[in-house]
Amino acid sequence: MKKRYLITSALPYINGIKHLGTLVGSMLPADVYARFLRQKGEEVLYICATDEHGTPAELAANEEGVSVQEYCDKYHDIQKNIYERFHLSFDHFGRTSSPQNKKYTQHFCEALSKNGLIEKRTLKQIYCHTDERFLPDRYIIGTCPHCGYGKARGDQCDKCTHLLDPVDLINPRSAVSGATDLELKETTHLYLKLPLLEKEITEWIDKKEAEGLWPSMVIAIARKWIKDGLKERCITRDLKWGVPVNYEGLEDKVFYVWFDAPIGYISATQEWVDKDPDHRSIDDWWKESDDVCYTQFMGKDNVAFHTISFPASILGTKEPWKKVDMLKGVNWLNYYGGKFSTSQHRGIFTDTALDEFESDYWRYWLMANIPENDDTSFSVESFAGVINKDLNDVLGNFINRVLKMTNKNFGLTVPEGGEVSEEEKTLFAEIEKAFTSYTEALNVLEFRKALGFLRELWVLGNNYIARTEPWKVIKEDQERGAVILRTALNLIYFFGLISAPIIPESAKKILAIFEKEDFFWPQDISDILSSFKGGETFKMTEPLFEKIPEERIEELMEKYGSAE
């Protein structure tokens, strides 16, 4: 039976607009992989959703003076629109506040409880009398005892990064109301008994390491958690917004966001199934099977939850849920070596990015610089340099020169006549070698390496034109000139096909030159570089890319901040 490919990217949190690091850390590489597989003719389901529960959503809604439901409705639509403008090809972009997620989250709790993996435990937490509620750690702010920062949270100081307990804070107060009438008070919560699953989780991770489908960074993070020993994990919270807890005596509580969010992959798939009766059933995608290859994409901060917590929840149900096969963890994308910051107006975020340049510029730079092996820094200078050199000078320049030369000498028709020489056969061999490497790199999710091979392919086209000098040859041997320009036109078509996973809108424009719309992944290089035999028509096009001038670079640095 032919494999099916299930792809999920870490769910973007609902509060506000995401920055470029969030995009390249999960959603964009997942989209590139999904597009690549679809071009190969594979059956793909790419699922994502907004992660809508937890403390930050309540805080953000409170700051905007709206209900949490209204806040989540607003930002789900805003984020969905932005991702559509980036041409992320989700099959479904759901929500963890959906009825489907409530159903599956409560089902997981019931199954884990039935198997003796849920424990009710009473503990002390801070209660605010003014707010009439228990306050999670992040709801409590005060002065850091280590560095004196006045707005440290109850779980960590953002300034000195020390991990904190709310009782450590000097002059603690509620982040909701600012009230200081806080006290430690008993409350009861549910805990997932992870230690009982440690052996099973360890064996599963051993198997994954042996398969070689996870990057070393992912294995290292999972191993660290195992080495430190798994501890019981609280899976409920004293909040009003979230999936209600279906456990006797705890109905006024909700599930912790990190319990229900990964289950959102399953529930968002159910949303997709429910949209259309012709869609495959949930079992076709989420029942354990070798017929489905499941790939997850995420930033490194999410790796532990996807290698330990979520798999433990799945294993603990004793039900045949599909577990991840390939897991792509990505490091941080920083802004000039520091963090993106909305409050400090530092960095380019996904909405403003699209106000400045079209999506393909961003998609190309981000995938060419994806922080796979180490953290990477974004800078306006680097962005402009890559766009100017790769997209404009290499790909764009090749297309413009070839179209203009052909139109000047043969009109808007692919030139006929002549046979390919050793020059073309050598080119085909070079192209085939680089294309094979490009395809293999995409197959194994080595995107930075893949983009290097893609650029190499574009350069081969430029080198071919530089070597053969058709502008000179045509004056003495028009038939030979026809062969060169026909080959170059076929290269343009080929470049459009293979660039589509990375720069889909530009690829559409390239194919439109030849009035083509169908994207597929080339198989035989000789065939694809002989797609046009001569006599076919083509259209001139405006330059696909524009150089980013020095004054524009300075303007962007002034607008969004830089190293200074």
PDB file of C-alpha atoms in Angstrom, residues 265-459:
ATOM      1  CA  TYR A 265      -3.124  17.779  16.155  1.00  0.00           C
ATOM      2  CA  ILE A 266      -5.650  14.952  16.354  1.00  0.00           C
ATOM      3  CA  SER A 267      -8.651  17.186  16.973  1.00  0.00           C
ATOM      4  CA  ALA A 268      -7.710  19.572  14.136  1.00  0.00           C
ATOM      5  CA  THR A 269      -7.540  16.525  11.855  1.00  0.00           C
ATOM      6  CA  GLN A 270     -11.034  15.629  13.072  1.00  0.00           C
ATOM      7  CA  GLU A 271     -12.133  19.189  12.205  1.00  0.00           C
ATOM      8  CA  TRP A 272     -10.800  18.559   8.682  1.00  0.00           C
ATOM      9  CA  VAL A 273     -12.589  15.192   8.483  1.00  0.00           C
ATOM     10  CA  ASP A 274     -15.846  16.770   9.651  1.00  0.00           C
ATOM     11  CA  LYS A 275     -15.663  19.468   6.947  1.00  0.00           C
ATOM     12  CA  ASP A 276     -16.144  17.074   4.045  1.00  0.00           C
ATOM     13  CA  PRO A 277     -17.625  13.550   3.939  1.00  0.00           C
ATOM     14  CA  ASP A 278     -15.175  12.684   1.154  1.00  0.00           C
ATOM     15  CA  HIS A 279     -12.187  13.182   3.453  1.00  0.00           C
ATOM     16  CA  ARG A 280     -10.461  10.131   4.878  1.00  0.00           C
ATOM     17  CA  SER A 281     -11.468   9.036   8.376  1.00  0.00           C
ATOM     18  CA  ILE A 282      -9.457   9.937  11.468  1.00  0.00           C
ATOM     19  CA  ASP A 283      -8.279   6.316  11.703  1.00  0.00           C
ATOM     20  CA  ASP A 284      -6.693   6.549   8.245  1.00  0.00           C
ATOM     21  CA  TRP A 285      -4.303   9.154   9.635  1.00  0.00           C
ATOM     22  CA  TRP A 286      -4.054   8.610  13.389  1.00  0.00           C
ATOM     23  CA  LYS A 287      -4.296   4.850  13.883  1.00  0.00           C
ATOM     24  CA  GLU A 288      -0.818   3.312  14.331  1.00  0.00           C
ATOM     25  CA  SER A 289       0.224   2.058  10.892  1.00  0.00           C
ATOM     26  CA  ASP A 290       3.299   1.686   8.712  1.00  0.00           C
ATOM     27  CA  ASP A 291       1.194   3.087   5.861  1.00  0.00           C
ATOM     28  CA  VAL A 292       1.437   6.590   7.380  1.00  0.00           C
ATOM     29  CA  CYS A 293       4.692   8.495   7.818  1.00  0.00           C
ATOM     30  CA  TYR A 294       4.140  11.157  10.479  1.00  0.00           C
ATOM     31  CA  THR A 295       6.503  14.157  10.572  1.00  0.00           C
ATOM     32  CA  GLN A 296       6.471  16.896  13.213  1.00  0.00           C
ATOM     33  CA  PHE A 297       8.169  20.308  12.941  1.00  0.00           C
ATOM     34  CA  MET A 298       8.945  22.492  15.968  1.00  0.00           C
ATOM     35  CA  GLY A 299      11.343  24.857  17.693  1.00  0.00           C
ATOM     36  CA  LYS A 300      13.718  23.365  20.231  1.00  0.00           C
ATOM     37  CA  ASP A 301      11.660  24.642  23.194  1.00  0.00           C
ATOM     38  CA  ASN A 302       8.860  22.278  22.142  1.00  0.00           C
ATOM     39  CA  VAL A 303      11.018  19.183  21.642  1.00  0.00           C
ATOM     40  CA  ALA A 304      10.726  17.802  25.191  1.00  0.00           C
ATOM     41  CA  PHE A 305       6.935  17.912  25.074  1.00  0.00           C
ATOM     42  CA  HIS A 306       6.900  16.033  21.760  1.00  0.00           C
ATOM     43  CA  THR A 307       9.509  13.423  22.693  1.00  0.00           C
ATOM     44  CA  ILE A 308       8.350  12.834  26.290  1.00  0.00           C
ATOM     45  CA  SER A 309       5.003  14.324  27.423  1.00  0.00           C
ATOM     46  CA  PHE A 310       2.799  13.831  24.352  1.00  0.00           C
ATOM     47  CA  PRO A 311       4.177  10.355  23.471  1.00  0.00           C
ATOM     48  CA  ALA A 312       3.709   9.381  27.134  1.00  0.00           C
ATOM     49  CA  SER A 313       0.069  10.453  26.943  1.00  0.00           C
ATOM     50  CA  ILE A 314      -0.357   8.354  23.802  1.00  0.00           C
ATOM     51  CA  LEU A 315       1.424   5.298  25.216  1.00  0.00           C
ATOM     52  CA  GLY A 316      -0.470   5.622  28.490  1.00  0.00           C
ATOM     53  CA  THR A 317      -3.868   5.312  26.813  1.00  0.00           C
ATOM     54  CA  LYS A 318      -2.903   1.797  25.600  1.00  0.00           C
ATOM     55  CA  GLU A 319      -4.716   2.761  22.378  1.00  0.00           C
ATOM     56  CA  PRO A 320      -3.165   2.474  18.902  1.00  0.00           C
ATOM     57  CA  TRP A 321      -2.594   6.189  18.223  1.00  0.00           C
ATOM     58  CA  LYS A 322      -0.011   7.119  15.592  1.00  0.00           C
ATOM     59  CA  LYS A 323       3.278   8.346  17.070  1.00  0.00           C
ATOM     60  CA  VAL A 324       5.771  10.575  15.298  1.00  0.00           C
ATOM     61  CA  ASP A 325       8.239   9.037  12.822  1.00  0.00           C
ATOM     62  CA  MET A 326      10.371  12.005  11.735  1.00  0.00           C
ATOM     63  CA  LEU A 327      10.809  14.897  14.154  1.00  0.00           C
ATOM     64  CA  LYS A 328      12.446  18.079  12.896  1.00  0.00           C
ATOM     65  CA  GLY A 329      13.616  20.297  15.739  1.00  0.00           C
ATOM     66  CA  VAL A 330      14.863  23.785  14.861  1.00  0.00           C
ATOM     67  CA  ASN A 331      17.052  26.158  16.887  1.00  0.00           C
ATOM     68  CA  TRP A 332      16.364  29.862  17.510  1.00  0.00           C
ATOM     69  CA  LEU A 333      16.251  32.587  14.916  1.00  0.00           C
ATOM     70  CA  ASN A 334      17.411  35.737  16.693  1.00  0.00           C
ATOM     71  CA  TYR A 335      17.299  39.379  15.616  1.00  0.00           C
ATOM     72  CA  TYR A 336      20.821  40.855  15.454  1.00  0.00           C
ATOM     73  CA  GLY A 337      21.915  38.326  18.072  1.00  0.00           C
ATOM     74  CA  GLY A 338      19.110  39.220  20.510  1.00  0.00           C
ATOM     75  CA  LYS A 339      15.505  38.233  20.936  1.00  0.00           C
ATOM     76  CA  PHE A 340      12.614  39.542  18.878  1.00  0.00           C
ATOM     77  CA  SER A 341      10.565  41.795  21.175  1.00  0.00           C
ATOM     78  CA  THR A 342       7.122  43.240  20.564  1.00  0.00           C
ATOM     79  CA  SER A 343       7.245  45.475  23.657  1.00  0.00           C
ATOM     80  CA  GLN A 344      10.629  46.931  22.663  1.00  0.00           C
ATOM     81  CA  HIS A 345       9.656  47.234  18.972  1.00  0.00           C
ATOM     82  CA  ARG A 346      12.629  45.074  18.086  1.00  0.00           C
ATOM     83  CA  GLY A 347      12.456  42.848  15.061  1.00  0.00           C
ATOM     84  CA  ILE A 348      10.330  42.249  12.005  1.00  0.00           C
ATOM     85  CA  PHE A 349       7.158  40.280  12.685  1.00  0.00           C
ATOM     86  CA  THR A 350       5.093  38.274  10.214  1.00  0.00           C
ATOM     87  CA  ASP A 351       2.540  40.993   9.542  1.00  0.00           C
ATOM     88  CA  THR A 352       4.981  43.859   9.020  1.00  0.00           C
ATOM     89  CA  ALA A 353       7.299  41.623   6.991  1.00  0.00           C
ATOM     90  CA  LEU A 354       4.611  41.254   4.339  1.00  0.00           C
ATOM     91  CA  ASP A 355       4.067  45.011   4.311  1.00  0.00           C
ATOM     92  CA  GLU A 356       7.703  45.439   3.254  1.00  0.00           C
ATOM     93  CA  PHE A 357       8.318  42.629   0.716  1.00  0.00           C
ATOM     94  CA  GLU A 358       6.411  39.835  -0.963  1.00  0.00           C
ATOM     95  CA  SER A 359       6.313  36.484   0.780  1.00  0.00           C
ATOM     96  CA  ASP A 360       8.833  34.689  -1.469  1.00  0.00           C
ATOM     97  CA  TYR A 361      11.632  37.029  -0.388  1.00  0.00           C
ATOM     98  CA  TRP A 362      11.043  36.027   3.217  1.00  0.00           C
ATOM     99  CA  ARG A 363      10.484  32.347   2.448  1.00  0.00           C
ATOM    100  CA  TYR A 364      13.749  32.141   0.538  1.00  0.00           C
ATOM    101  CA  TRP A 365      15.916  33.912   3.134  1.00  0.00           C
ATOM    102  CA  LEU A 366      14.407  31.991   6.035  1.00  0.00           C
ATOM    103  CA  MET A 367      14.865  28.578   4.403  1.00  0.00           C
ATOM    104  CA  ALA A 368      18.387  29.439   3.183  1.00  0.00           C
ATOM    105  CA  ASN A 369      19.287  30.416   6.764  1.00  0.00           C
ATOM    106  CA  ILE A 370      17.075  28.059   8.777  1.00  0.00           C
ATOM    107  CA  PRO A 371      18.751  27.515  12.185  1.00  0.00           C
ATOM    108  CA  GLU A 372      19.083  23.760  11.901  1.00  0.00           C
ATOM    109  CA  ASN A 373      22.394  23.089  13.643  1.00  0.00           C
ATOM    110  CA  ASP A 374      22.739  26.226  15.738  1.00  0.00           C
ATOM    111  CA  ASP A 375      20.997  29.501  16.474  1.00  0.00           C
ATOM    112  CA  THR A 376      20.985  31.941  13.550  1.00  0.00           C
ATOM    113  CA  SER A 377      20.697  35.717  13.542  1.00  0.00           C
ATOM    114  CA  PHE A 378      18.532  37.730  11.187  1.00  0.00           C
ATOM    115  CA  SER A 379      19.848  41.073  10.009  1.00  0.00           C
ATOM    116  CA  VAL A 380      18.491  43.437   7.400  1.00  0.00           C
ATOM    117  CA  GLU A 381      21.924  43.513   5.738  1.00  0.00           C
ATOM    118  CA  SER A 382      22.015  39.711   5.426  1.00  0.00           C
ATOM    119  CA  PHE A 383      18.451  39.622   4.138  1.00  0.00           C
ATOM    120  CA  ALA A 384      19.123  42.226   1.454  1.00  0.00           C
ATOM    121  CA  GLY A 385      22.416  40.608   0.471  1.00  0.00           C
ATOM    122  CA  VAL A 386      20.860  37.177  -0.060  1.00  0.00           C
ATOM    123  CA  ILE A 387      17.842  38.509  -1.958  1.00  0.00           C
ATOM    124  CA  ASN A 388      20.007  40.705  -4.184  1.00  0.00           C
ATOM    125  CA  LYS A 389      22.568  38.009  -4.906  1.00  0.00           C
ATOM    126  CA  ASP A 390      20.518  34.813  -5.147  1.00  0.00           C
ATOM    127  CA  LEU A 391      17.041  35.795  -6.263  1.00  0.00           C
ATOM    128  CA  ASN A 392      17.827  38.897  -8.306  1.00  0.00           C
ATOM    129  CA  ASP A 393      21.358  38.380  -9.672  1.00  0.00           C
ATOM    130  CA  VAL A 394      21.280  34.601 -10.156  1.00  0.00           C
ATOM    131  CA  LEU A 395      17.727  33.365 -10.805  1.00  0.00           C
ATOM    132  CA  GLY A 396      16.047  36.594 -11.896  1.00  0.00           C
ATOM    133  CA  ASN A 397      18.929  37.723 -14.087  1.00  0.00           C
ATOM    134  CA  PHE A 398      19.112  34.346 -15.841  1.00  0.00           C
ATOM    135  CA  ILE A 399      15.410  34.428 -16.700  1.00  0.00           C
ATOM    136  CA  ASN A 400      15.472  38.049 -17.896  1.00  0.00           C
ATOM    137  CA  ARG A 401      18.553  37.593 -20.105  1.00  0.00           C
ATOM    138  CA  VAL A 402      17.305  34.416 -21.758  1.00  0.00           C
ATOM    139  CA  LEU A 403      13.826  35.766 -22.493  1.00  0.00           C
ATOM    140  CA  LYS A 404      15.178  39.025 -23.928  1.00  0.00           C
ATOM    141  CA  MET A 405      17.811  37.306 -26.108  1.00  0.00           C
ATOM    142  CA  THR A 406      15.294  34.808 -27.445  1.00  0.00           C
ATOM    143  CA  ASN A 407      12.681  37.456 -28.173  1.00  0.00           C
ATOM    144  CA  LYS A 408      15.258  39.654 -29.912  1.00  0.00           C
ATOM    145  CA  ASN A 409      16.474  36.855 -32.204  1.00  0.00           C
ATOM    146  CA  PHE A 410      13.508  34.481 -32.591  1.00  0.00           C
ATOM    147  CA  GLY A 411      10.455  36.358 -31.353  1.00  0.00           C
ATOM    148  CA  LEU A 412       8.169  34.862 -28.695  1.00  0.00           C
ATOM    149  CA  THR A 413       8.703  31.334 -29.973  1.00  0.00           C
ATOM    150  CA  VAL A 414      10.991  28.612 -28.671  1.00  0.00           C
ATOM    151  CA  PRO A 415      13.640  28.363 -31.427  1.00  0.00           C
ATOM    152  CA  GLU A 416      13.700  25.203 -33.552  1.00  0.00           C
ATOM    153  CA  GLY A 417      16.515  23.290 -35.211  1.00  0.00           C
ATOM    154  CA  GLY A 418      19.924  21.933 -34.289  1.00  0.00           C
ATOM    155  CA  GLU A 419      21.024  19.061 -32.064  1.00  0.00           C
ATOM    156  CA  VAL A 420      22.428  19.195 -28.556  1.00  0.00           C
ATOM    157  CA  SER A 421      26.214  19.007 -28.348  1.00  0.00           C
ATOM    158  CA  GLU A 422      28.638  17.723 -25.725  1.00  0.00           C
ATOM    159  CA  GLU A 423      28.202  21.097 -24.042  1.00  0.00           C
ATOM    160  CA  GLU A 424      24.536  20.347 -23.333  1.00  0.00           C
ATOM    161  CA  LYS A 425      25.251  16.742 -22.349  1.00  0.00           C
ATOM    162  CA  THR A 426      27.810  17.969 -19.819  1.00  0.00           C
ATOM    163  CA  LEU A 427      25.271  20.488 -18.519  1.00  0.00           C
ATOM    164  CA  PHE A 428      22.614  17.763 -18.161  1.00  0.00           C
ATOM    165  CA  ALA A 429      25.042  15.633 -16.137  1.00  0.00           C
ATOM    166  CA  GLU A 430      25.894  18.562 -13.844  1.00  0.00           C
ATOM    167  CA  ILE A 431      22.237  19.385 -13.420  1.00  0.00           C
ATOM    168  CA  GLU A 432      21.344  15.775 -12.645  1.00  0.00           C
ATOM    169  CA  LYS A 433      24.035  15.498  -9.970  1.00  0.00           C
ATOM    170  CA  ALA A 434      22.993  18.710  -8.178  1.00  0.00           C
ATOM    171  CA  PHE A 435      19.285  17.935  -8.579  1.00  0.00           C
ATOM    172  CA  THR A 436      19.713  14.461  -7.068  1.00  0.00           C
ATOM    173  CA  SER A 437      21.454  16.035  -4.066  1.00  0.00           C
ATOM    174  CA  TYR A 438      18.736  18.698  -3.786  1.00  0.00           C
ATOM    175  CA  THR A 439      15.978  16.081  -3.822  1.00  0.00           C
ATOM    176  CA  GLU A 440      17.734  13.894  -1.254  1.00  0.00           C
ATOM    177  CA  ALA A 441      18.306  16.860   1.084  1.00  0.00           C
ATOM    178  CA  LEU A 442      14.577  17.697   0.962  1.00  0.00           C
ATOM    179  CA  ASN A 443      13.721  14.039   1.594  1.00  0.00           C
ATOM    180  CA  VAL A 444      15.738  13.993   4.815  1.00  0.00           C
ATOM    181  CA  LEU A 445      14.670  17.514   5.922  1.00  0.00           C
ATOM    182  CA  GLU A 446      18.125  19.085   5.562  1.00  0.00           C
ATOM    183  CA  PHE A 447      16.764  22.364   4.279  1.00  0.00           C
ATOM    184  CA  ARG A 448      19.818  24.569   4.528  1.00  0.00           C
ATOM    185  CA  LYS A 449      21.787  22.058   2.497  1.00  0.00           C
ATOM    186  CA  ALA A 450      18.881  21.764   0.042  1.00  0.00           C
ATOM    187  CA  LEU A 451      18.825  25.533  -0.559  1.00  0.00           C
ATOM    188  CA  GLY A 452      22.549  25.398  -1.308  1.00  0.00           C
ATOM    189  CA  PHE A 453      21.906  22.831  -4.023  1.00  0.00           C
ATOM    190  CA  LEU A 454      18.985  24.858  -5.401  1.00  0.00           C
ATOM    191  CA  ARG A 455      21.221  27.898  -5.739  1.00  0.00           C
ATOM    192  CA  GLU A 456      23.896  25.699  -7.341  1.00  0.00           C
ATOM    193  CA  LEU A 457      21.351  24.633  -9.968  1.00  0.00           C
ATOM    194  CA  TRP A 458      20.515  28.260 -10.766  1.00  0.00           C
ATOM    195  CA  VAL A 459      24.239  29.047 -11.010  1.00  0.00           C
TER     196      VAL A 459
END
